[in-house]
Coordinates of C-alpha atoms in Angstrom, one line a residue:
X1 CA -6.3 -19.4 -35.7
X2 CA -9.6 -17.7 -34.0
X3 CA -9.6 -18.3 -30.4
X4 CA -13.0 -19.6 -28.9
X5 CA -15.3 -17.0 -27.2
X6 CA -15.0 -17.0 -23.5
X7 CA -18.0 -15.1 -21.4
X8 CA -17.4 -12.2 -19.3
X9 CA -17.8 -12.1 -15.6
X10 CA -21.7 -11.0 -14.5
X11 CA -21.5 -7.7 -13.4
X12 CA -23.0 -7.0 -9.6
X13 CA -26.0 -5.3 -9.6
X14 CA -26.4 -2.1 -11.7
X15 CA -22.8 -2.2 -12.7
X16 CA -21.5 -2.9 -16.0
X17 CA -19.7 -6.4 -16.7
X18 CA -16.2 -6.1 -16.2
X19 CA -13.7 -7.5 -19.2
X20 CA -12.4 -11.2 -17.8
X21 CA -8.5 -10.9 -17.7
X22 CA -7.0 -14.0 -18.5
X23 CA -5.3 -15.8 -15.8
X24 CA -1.4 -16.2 -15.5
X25 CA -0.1 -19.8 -15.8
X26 CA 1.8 -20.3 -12.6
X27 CA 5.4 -21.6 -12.5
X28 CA 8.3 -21.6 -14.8
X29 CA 10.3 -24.1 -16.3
X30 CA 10.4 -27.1 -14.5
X31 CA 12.1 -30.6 -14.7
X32 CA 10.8 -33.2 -17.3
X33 CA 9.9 -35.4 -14.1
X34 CA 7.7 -33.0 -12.9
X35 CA 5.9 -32.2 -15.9
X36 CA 3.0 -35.1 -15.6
X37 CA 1.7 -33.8 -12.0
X38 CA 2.1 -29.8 -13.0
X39 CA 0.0 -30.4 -16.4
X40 CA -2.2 -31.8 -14.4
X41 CA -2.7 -28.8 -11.9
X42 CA -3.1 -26.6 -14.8
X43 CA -5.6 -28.2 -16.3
X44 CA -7.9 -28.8 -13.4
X45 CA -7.3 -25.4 -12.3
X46 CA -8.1 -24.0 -16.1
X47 CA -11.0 -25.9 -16.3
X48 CA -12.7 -24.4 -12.6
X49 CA -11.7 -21.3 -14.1
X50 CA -13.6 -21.8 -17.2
X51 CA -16.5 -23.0 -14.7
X52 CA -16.8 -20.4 -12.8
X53 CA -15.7 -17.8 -15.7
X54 CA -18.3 -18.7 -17.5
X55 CA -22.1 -17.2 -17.3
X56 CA -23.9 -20.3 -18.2
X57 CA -22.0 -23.1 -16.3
X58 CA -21.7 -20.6 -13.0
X59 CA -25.2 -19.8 -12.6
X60 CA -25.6 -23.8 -13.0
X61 CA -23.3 -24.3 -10.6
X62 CA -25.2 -21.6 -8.1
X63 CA -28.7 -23.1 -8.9
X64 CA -30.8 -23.6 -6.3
X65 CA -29.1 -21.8 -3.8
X66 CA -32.0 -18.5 -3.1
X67 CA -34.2 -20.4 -1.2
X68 CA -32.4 -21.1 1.9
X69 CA -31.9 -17.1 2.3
X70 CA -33.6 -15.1 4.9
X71 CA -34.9 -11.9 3.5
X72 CA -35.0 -8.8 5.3
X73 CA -36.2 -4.9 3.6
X74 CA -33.5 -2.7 5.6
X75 CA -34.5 0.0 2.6
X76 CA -38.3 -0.2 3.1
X77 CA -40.0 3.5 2.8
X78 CA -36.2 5.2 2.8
X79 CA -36.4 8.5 1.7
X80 CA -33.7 11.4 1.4
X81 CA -30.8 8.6 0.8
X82 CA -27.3 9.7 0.2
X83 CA -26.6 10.0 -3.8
X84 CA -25.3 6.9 -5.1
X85 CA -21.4 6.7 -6.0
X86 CA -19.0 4.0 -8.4
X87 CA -18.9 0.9 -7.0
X88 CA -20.8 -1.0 -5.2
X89 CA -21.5 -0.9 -0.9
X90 CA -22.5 -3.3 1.8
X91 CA -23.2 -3.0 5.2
X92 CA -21.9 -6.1 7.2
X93 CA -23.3 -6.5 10.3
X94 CA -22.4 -9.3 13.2
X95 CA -25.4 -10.3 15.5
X96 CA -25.3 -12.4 19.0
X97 CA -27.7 -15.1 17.9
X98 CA -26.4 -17.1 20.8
X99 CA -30.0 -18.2 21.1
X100 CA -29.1 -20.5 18.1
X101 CA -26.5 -22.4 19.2
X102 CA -26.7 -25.7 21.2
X103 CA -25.7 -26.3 24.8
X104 CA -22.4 -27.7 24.2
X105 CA -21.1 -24.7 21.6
X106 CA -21.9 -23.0 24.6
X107 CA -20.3 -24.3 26.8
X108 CA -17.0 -25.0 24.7
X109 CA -16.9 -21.7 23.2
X110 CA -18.3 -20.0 26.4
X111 CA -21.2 -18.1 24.7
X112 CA -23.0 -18.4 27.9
X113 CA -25.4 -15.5 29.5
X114 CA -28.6 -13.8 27.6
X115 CA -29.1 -13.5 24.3
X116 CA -28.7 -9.8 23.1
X117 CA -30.8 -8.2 20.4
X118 CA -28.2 -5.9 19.3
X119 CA -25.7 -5.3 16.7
X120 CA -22.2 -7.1 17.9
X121 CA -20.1 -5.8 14.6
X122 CA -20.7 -3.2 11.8
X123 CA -18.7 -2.6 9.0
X124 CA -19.0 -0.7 5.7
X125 CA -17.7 -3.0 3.1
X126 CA -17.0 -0.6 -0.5
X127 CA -15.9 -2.9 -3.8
X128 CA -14.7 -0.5 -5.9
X129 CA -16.4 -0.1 -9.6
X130 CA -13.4 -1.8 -11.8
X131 CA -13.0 -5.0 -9.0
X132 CA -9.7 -4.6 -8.0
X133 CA -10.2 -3.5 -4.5
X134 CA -12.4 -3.9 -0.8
X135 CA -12.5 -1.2 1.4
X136 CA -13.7 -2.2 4.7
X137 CA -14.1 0.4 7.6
X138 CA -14.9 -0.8 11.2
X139 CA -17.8 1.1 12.7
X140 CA -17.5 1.0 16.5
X141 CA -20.6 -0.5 17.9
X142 CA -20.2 2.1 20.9
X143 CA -20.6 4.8 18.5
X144 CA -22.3 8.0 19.8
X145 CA -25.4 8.4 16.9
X146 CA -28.6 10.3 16.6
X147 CA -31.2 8.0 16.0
X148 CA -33.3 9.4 13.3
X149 CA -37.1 8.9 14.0
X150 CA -38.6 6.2 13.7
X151 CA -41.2 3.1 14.7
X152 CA -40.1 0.6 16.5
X153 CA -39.4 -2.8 14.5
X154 CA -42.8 -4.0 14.4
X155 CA -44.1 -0.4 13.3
X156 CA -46.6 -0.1 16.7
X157 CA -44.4 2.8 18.2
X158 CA -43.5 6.1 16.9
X159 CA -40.2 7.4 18.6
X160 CA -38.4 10.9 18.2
X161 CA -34.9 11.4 17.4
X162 CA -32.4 10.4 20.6
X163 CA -29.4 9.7 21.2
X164 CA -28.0 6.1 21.8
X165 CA -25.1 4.0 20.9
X166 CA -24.7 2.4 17.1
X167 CA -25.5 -1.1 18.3
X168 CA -28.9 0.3 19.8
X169 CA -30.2 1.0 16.4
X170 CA -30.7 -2.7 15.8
X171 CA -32.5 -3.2 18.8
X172 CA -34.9 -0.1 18.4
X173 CA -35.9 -0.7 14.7
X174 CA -33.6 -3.7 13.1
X175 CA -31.9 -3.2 9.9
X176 CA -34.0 -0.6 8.6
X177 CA -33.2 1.7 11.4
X178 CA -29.6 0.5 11.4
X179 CA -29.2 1.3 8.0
X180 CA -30.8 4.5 8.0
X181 CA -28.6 5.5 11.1
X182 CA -25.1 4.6 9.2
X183 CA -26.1 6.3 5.5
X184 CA -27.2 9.7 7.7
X185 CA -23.4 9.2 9.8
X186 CA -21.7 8.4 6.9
X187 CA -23.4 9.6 4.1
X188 CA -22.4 6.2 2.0
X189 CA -25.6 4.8 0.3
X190 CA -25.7 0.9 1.2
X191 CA -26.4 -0.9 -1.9
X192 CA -26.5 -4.3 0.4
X193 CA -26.8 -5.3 3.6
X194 CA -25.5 -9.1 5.1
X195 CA -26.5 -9.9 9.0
X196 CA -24.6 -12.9 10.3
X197 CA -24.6 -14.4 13.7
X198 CA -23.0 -16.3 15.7
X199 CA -23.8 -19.7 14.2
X200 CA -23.5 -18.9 10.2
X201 CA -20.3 -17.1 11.2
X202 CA -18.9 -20.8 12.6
X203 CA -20.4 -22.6 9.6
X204 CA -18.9 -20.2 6.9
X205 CA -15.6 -20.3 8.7
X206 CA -15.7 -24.1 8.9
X207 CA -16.6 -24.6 5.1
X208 CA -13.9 -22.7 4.2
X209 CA -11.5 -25.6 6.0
X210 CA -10.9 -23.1 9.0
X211 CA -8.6 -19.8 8.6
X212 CA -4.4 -19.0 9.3
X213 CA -4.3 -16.3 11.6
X214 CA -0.4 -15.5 13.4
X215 CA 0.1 -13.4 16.7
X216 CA 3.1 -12.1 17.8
X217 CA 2.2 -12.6 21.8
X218 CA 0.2 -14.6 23.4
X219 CA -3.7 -14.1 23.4
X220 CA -5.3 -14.8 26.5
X221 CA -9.3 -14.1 27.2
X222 CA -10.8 -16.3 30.1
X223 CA -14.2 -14.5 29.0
X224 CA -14.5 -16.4 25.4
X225 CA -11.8 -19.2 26.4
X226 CA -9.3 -17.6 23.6
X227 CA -5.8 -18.7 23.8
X228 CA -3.4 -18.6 21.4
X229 CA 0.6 -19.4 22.0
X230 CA 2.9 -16.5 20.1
X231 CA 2.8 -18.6 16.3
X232 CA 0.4 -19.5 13.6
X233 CA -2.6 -21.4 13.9
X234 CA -5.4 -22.3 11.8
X235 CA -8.5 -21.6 14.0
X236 CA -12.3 -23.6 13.2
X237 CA -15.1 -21.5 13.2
X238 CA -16.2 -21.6 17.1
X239 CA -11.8 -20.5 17.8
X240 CA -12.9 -18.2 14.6
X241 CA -15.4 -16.7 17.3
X242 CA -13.5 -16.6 19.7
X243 CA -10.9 -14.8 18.3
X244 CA -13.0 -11.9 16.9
X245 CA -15.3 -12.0 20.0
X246 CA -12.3 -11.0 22.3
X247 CA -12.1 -8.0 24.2
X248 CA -10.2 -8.6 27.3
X249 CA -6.5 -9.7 25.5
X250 CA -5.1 -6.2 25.3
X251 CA -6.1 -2.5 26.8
X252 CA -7.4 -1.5 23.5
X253 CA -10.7 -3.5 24.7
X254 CA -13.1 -2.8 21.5
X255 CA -10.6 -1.0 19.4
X256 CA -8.3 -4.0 19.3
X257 CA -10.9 -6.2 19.0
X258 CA -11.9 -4.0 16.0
X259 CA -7.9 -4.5 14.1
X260 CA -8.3 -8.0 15.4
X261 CA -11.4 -8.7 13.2
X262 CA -10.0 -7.0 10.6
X263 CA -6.9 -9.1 10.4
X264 CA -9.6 -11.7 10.6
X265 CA -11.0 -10.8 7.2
X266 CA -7.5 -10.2 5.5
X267 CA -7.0 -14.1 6.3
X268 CA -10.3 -14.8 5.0
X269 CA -10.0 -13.3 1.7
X270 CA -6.3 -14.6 2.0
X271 CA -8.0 -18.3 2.0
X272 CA -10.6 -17.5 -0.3
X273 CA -8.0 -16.3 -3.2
X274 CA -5.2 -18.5 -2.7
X275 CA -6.5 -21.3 -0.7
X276 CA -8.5 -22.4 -4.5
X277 CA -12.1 -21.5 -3.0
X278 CA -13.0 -19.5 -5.7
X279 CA -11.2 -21.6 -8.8
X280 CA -13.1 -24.9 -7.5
X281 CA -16.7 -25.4 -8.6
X282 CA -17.9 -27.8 -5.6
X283 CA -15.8 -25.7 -3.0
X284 CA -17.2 -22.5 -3.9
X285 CA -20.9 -24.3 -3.9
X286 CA -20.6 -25.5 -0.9
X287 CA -18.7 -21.9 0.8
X288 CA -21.5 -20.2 -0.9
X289 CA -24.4 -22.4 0.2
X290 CA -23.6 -22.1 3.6
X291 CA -23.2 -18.6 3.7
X292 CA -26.6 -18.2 2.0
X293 CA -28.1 -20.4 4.1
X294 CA -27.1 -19.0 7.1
X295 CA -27.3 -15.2 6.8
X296 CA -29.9 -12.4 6.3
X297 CA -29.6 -10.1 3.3
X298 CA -31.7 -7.8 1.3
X299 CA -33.6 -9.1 -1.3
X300 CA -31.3 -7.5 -4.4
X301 CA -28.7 -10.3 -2.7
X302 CA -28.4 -13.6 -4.0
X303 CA -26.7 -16.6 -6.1
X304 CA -26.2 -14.7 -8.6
X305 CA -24.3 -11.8 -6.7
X306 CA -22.6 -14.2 -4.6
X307 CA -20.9 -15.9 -8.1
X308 CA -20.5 -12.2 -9.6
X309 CA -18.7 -11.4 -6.1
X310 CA -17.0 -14.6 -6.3
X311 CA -15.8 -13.8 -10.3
X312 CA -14.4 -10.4 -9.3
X313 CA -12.3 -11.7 -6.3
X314 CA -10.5 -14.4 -8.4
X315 CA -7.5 -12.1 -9.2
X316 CA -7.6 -11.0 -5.9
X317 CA -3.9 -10.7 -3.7
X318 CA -4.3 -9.7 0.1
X319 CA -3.1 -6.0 -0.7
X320 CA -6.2 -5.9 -2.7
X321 CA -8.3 -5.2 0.6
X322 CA -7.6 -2.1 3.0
X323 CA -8.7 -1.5 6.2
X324 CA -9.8 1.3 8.6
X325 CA -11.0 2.6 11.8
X326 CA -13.8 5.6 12.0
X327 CA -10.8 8.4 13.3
X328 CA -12.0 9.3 17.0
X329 CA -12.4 12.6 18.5
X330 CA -13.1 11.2 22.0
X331 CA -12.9 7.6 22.9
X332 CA -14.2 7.8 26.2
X333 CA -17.4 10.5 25.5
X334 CA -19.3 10.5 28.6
X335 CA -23.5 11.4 27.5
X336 CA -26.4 11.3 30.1
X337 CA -27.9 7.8 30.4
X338 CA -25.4 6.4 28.0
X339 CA -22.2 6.3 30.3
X340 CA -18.9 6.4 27.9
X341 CA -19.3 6.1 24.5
X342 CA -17.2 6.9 21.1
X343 CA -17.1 10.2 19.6
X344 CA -15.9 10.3 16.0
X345 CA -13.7 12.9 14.6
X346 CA -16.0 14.3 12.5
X347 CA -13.6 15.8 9.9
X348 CA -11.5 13.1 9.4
X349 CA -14.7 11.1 9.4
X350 CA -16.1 13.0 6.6
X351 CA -12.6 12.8 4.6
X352 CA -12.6 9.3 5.0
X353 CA -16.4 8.2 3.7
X354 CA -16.0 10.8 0.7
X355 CA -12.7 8.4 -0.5
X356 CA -15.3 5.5 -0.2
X357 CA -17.8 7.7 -2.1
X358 CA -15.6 8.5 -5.1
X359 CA -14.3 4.9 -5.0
X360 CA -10.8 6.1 -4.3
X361 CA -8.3 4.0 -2.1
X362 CA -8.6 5.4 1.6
X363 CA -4.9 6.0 2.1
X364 CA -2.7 6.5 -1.3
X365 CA 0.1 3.9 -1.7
X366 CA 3.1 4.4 0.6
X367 CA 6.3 4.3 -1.0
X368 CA 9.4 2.6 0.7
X369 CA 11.4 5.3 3.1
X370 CA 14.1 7.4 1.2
X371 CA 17.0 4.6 1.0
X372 CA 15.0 1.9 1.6
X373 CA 14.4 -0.4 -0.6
X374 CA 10.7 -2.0 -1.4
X375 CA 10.2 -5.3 0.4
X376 CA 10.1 -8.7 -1.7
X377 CA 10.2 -11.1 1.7
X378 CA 6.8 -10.9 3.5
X379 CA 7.3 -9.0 6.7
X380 CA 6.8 -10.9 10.2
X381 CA 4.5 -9.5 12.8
X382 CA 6.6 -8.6 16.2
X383 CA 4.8 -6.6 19.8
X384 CA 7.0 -3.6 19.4
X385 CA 7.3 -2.2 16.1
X386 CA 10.9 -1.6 15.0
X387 CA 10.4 2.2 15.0
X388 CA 10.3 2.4 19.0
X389 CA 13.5 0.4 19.5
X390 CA 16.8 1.8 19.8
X391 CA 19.8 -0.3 18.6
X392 CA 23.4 0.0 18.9
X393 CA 25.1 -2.3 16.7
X394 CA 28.6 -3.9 17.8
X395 CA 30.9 -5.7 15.3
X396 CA 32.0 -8.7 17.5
X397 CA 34.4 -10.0 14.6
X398 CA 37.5 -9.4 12.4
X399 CA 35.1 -9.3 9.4
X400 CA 35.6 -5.3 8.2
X401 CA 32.5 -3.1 7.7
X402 CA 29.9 -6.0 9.4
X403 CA 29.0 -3.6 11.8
X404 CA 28.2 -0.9 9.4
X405 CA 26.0 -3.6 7.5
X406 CA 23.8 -4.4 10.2
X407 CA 23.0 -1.4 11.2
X408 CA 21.9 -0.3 7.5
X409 CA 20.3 -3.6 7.6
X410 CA 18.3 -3.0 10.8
X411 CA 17.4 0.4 9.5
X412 CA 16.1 -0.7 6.7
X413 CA 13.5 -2.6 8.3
X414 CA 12.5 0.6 10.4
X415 CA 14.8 0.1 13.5
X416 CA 15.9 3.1 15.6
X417 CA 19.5 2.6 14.8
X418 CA 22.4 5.0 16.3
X419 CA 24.2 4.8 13.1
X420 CA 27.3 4.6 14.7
X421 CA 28.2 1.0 15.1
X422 CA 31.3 0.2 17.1
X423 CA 33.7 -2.5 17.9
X424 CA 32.9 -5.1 20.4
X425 CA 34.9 -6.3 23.1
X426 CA 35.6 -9.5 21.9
X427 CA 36.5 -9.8 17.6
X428 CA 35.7 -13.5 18.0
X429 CA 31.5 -13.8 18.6
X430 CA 30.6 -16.7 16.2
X431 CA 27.0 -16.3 17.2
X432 CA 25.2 -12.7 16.9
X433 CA 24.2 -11.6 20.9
X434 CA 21.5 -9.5 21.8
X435 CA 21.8 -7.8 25.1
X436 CA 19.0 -6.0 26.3
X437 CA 17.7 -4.6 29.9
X438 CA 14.6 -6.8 31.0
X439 CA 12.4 -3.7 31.4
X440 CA 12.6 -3.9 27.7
X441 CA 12.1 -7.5 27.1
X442 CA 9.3 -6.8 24.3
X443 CA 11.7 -4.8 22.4
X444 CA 14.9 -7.5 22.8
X445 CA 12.5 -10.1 21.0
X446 CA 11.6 -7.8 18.6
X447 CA 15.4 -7.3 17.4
X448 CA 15.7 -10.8 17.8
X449 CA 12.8 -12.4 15.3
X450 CA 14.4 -9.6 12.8
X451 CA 18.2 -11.9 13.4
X452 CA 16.5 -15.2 13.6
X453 CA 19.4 -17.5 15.5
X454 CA 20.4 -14.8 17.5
X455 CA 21.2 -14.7 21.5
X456 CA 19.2 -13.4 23.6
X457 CA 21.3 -12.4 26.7
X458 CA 19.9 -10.6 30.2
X459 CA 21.6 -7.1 31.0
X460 CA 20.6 -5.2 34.3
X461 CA 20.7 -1.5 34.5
X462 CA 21.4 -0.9 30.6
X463 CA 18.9 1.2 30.0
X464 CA 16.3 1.3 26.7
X465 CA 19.2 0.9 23.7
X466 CA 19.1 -2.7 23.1
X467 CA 22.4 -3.8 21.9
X468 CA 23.1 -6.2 19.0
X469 CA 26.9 -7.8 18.7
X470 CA 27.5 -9.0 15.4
X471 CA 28.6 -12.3 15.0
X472 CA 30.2 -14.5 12.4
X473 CA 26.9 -16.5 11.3
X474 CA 25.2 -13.2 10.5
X475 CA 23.3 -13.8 7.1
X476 CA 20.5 -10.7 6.8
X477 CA 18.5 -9.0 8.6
X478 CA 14.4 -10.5 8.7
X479 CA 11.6 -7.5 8.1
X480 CA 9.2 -7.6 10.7
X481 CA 5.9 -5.0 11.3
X482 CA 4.1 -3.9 14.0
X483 CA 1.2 -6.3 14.7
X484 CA -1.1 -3.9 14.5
X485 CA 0.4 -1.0 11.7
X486 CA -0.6 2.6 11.9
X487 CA -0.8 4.0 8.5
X488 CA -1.7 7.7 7.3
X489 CA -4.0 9.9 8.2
X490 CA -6.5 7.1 8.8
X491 CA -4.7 4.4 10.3
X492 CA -5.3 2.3 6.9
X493 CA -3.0 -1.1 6.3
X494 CA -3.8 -3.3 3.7
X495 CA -3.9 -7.0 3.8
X496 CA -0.5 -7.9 3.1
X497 CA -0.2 -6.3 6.4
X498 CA -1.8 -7.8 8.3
X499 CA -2.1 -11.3 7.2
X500 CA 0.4 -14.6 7.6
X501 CA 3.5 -14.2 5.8
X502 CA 5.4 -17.2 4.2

């Protein structure tokens, strides 16, 4: 029997439509019981699929939405622009716009002092040519750059070519200059360019029904009123804020701030995929509207991209984005009337914008250690990552080889195992002990969220091994990660990294 046509998914501009892949059905056999409520699931979900799958009904469902965007020309009289690639580029830029906000967001979310016209967060955003993957590198605003010159934003000054740091561009000429400045370091051609402040970032955030972001320790930044308990928590947009505006939680100041607003993205496109966003009609309306109506993009960005963006992120997973850092020469680059700034390593730099060029992934995909087996159980995030602890593993009952097993176990997950567990004292531990020396408390809890149940039990003088002592209710061994992974060349993790486990 002929099947009935279905529409492909609008291409973004100047790329060719890609072929719609049909949706798997989700779940497997199920009880008779259950079959009413699961039908019905289906069936709703085929039908926003069909929605938003198809040309006609989509671009109904987006109508309207153009004239609540701000235009800006960030390409106006650009010349001598870097050769476009595959795939297709945006620049995403973070303004203050605390100017926009009212007294009490203010106060709450502590956005008090003067308004700064200046770029807060840039980052080049590359969706590679067949969908399947974002790219997003982190640009640090402290960036050392050559302005190019130019005329000042309302075109009354000419200036010279100086140096200043990346967020200065903004200020100096707005998002043409700012543009200009990132294609000349980069050498990426930006196809479009998104500016969101303060306020449409909290609306966005908020009409997405908030975002699950996890820490491993406690987050703590009296200068935005951040703080977050060691867990999960789904944060609103002004926490949102507060979260990516933080600088003061850690001593990589605006480096971790940097992998903190990455993570911040993974969750988002985390939410976005799985959290039925982008399979529900008057959800994805609604996200979409108030993104639109609350940002400033180029003219070539609209409704019609947003649902063509929207299309190719429905098969989406969170290892489908990756994430990166510029690689840095000198992090503390002192320049005459500057003070410190950020010195990029120029020929890791290049390698790294000529993967986004020739829309190839930025790191290749890691395979699992020699003898250790991919993971299926989502890792959890820990302080210390497992390859910095050192673990001696004691069998603390009668049970032969359980002491071998737990330290393969432990290995496996990337602890620093001696590989030559012992016997313990005592052959009768019914609960698994950790001993550790406090001066390495960080690492004890480490070893402890990867043997959930365990005892945690204060050693003086031991020293940095922490010492595990098997005991009877041992099950498995938990993966955990570093909170914040260091990958390859480039310090690239993708989503699944990064973002919540279950």
């Amino acid at each position: 029997m002929p099947q009935p046509h279905r529409p492909t998914r609008p291409a973004l501009p100047g790329r060719p439509a890609r072929p719609s892949q049909r949706v798997p059905r989700p779940g497997g056999p199920v009880r008779r019981r259950a079959d009413k409520p699961r039908w019905g699931v289906r069936i709703a979900a085929g039908l926003s699929v069909v929605v938003l799958g198809s040309g006609a009904l989509g671009h109904a469902v987006m109508t309207g939405l153009d004239t609540g965007i701000e235009r800006v020309d960030p390409f106006k009289d650009m010349k001598n622009r870097p050769q476009a690639g595959h795939g297709v580029n945006f620049l995403l830029v973070g303004t203050d716009g605390r100017d926009k906000i009212t007294a009490e967001e203010k106060r709450e979310y502590k956005l008090g002092g003067a308004p700064c016209h200046c770029t807060d967060t840039v980052m080049l955003v590359h969706l590679s040519a067949d969908r399947t993957r974002a790219s997003v590198v982190s640009l640090p605003r402290d960036s050392y750059v050559e302005l190019p010159a130019h005329r000042d934003e309302a075109g009354r000054k000419q200036h010279g070519a100086h140096p200043v740091k990346l967020n200065a561009a903004y200020a100096e000429g707005g998002p043409n200059l700012t543009v200009r400045t990132v294609e000349n370091m980069t050498r990426v051609k930006i196809d479009h360019y998104l500016e969101v402040d303060f306020t449409s970032f909290m609306k966005t955030v908020d009409a997405m029904g908030g975002v699950e972001i996890c820490t491993a320790k406690t987050m703590h930044d009296p200068n935005t009123g951040l703080d977050l308990l060691p867990g999960t928590h789904r944060l609103s947009g002004g926490q949102a804020l507060q979260y990516v505006r933080s600088r003061h939680v850690d001593g990589g100041s605006d480096l971790g701030r940097m992998q903190r607003q990455q993570r911040f993205i993974a969750a988002l496109i985390k939410q976005a995929t799985s959290g039925g966003v982008l399979l529900n009609p008057v959800k994805f309306k609604e996200v979409s509207s108030t993104l639109l109506g609350s940002v400033r993009a180029d003219r070539g960005f609209g409704s019609q991209q947003m649902l063509a963006l929207g299309q190719a992120m429905r098969d989406f997973t969170p290892s489908s984005s990756e994430f990166a850092s510029v690689p840095l020469g000198d992090a503390s680059f002192r320049v005459k009337g500057l003070g410190s700034t950020v010195k990029w390593d120029e020929a890791k730099a290049a390698k790294l914008f000529e993967a986004l060029r020739e829309d190839r992934p930025m790191a290749p995909a890691r395979a699992p250690a020699p003898g250790r087996p991919a993971r299926t159980q989502p890792a959890v995030p820990v302080d210390v990552a497992p390859r910095q602890v050192r673990v001696q593993v004691e069998n603390g009952t009668r049970i032969d080889g359980l002491g071998t097993r737990v330290d393969s176990a432990l290995r496996a997950t990337g602890f620093d195992t001696t590989r030559a567990p012992g016997n313990g004292a005592s052959r009768e531990v019914k609960r698994t002990v950790i001993t550790y020396d406090p001066r390495w408390d960080r690492s004890a809890r480490t070893v402890s969220t990867a043997l959930p149940g365990s005892e945690l039990r204060a050693v003086p003088g031991q020293g940095r091994t922490v010492v595990v002592i098997a005991g009877a209710d041992y099950r498995k061994v938990v993966p955990v990660r570093a909170e914040d992974p260091y990958q390859g060349e480039f310090g690239v993790v993708t989503g699944d990294q990064v973002v919540c486990g279950k």
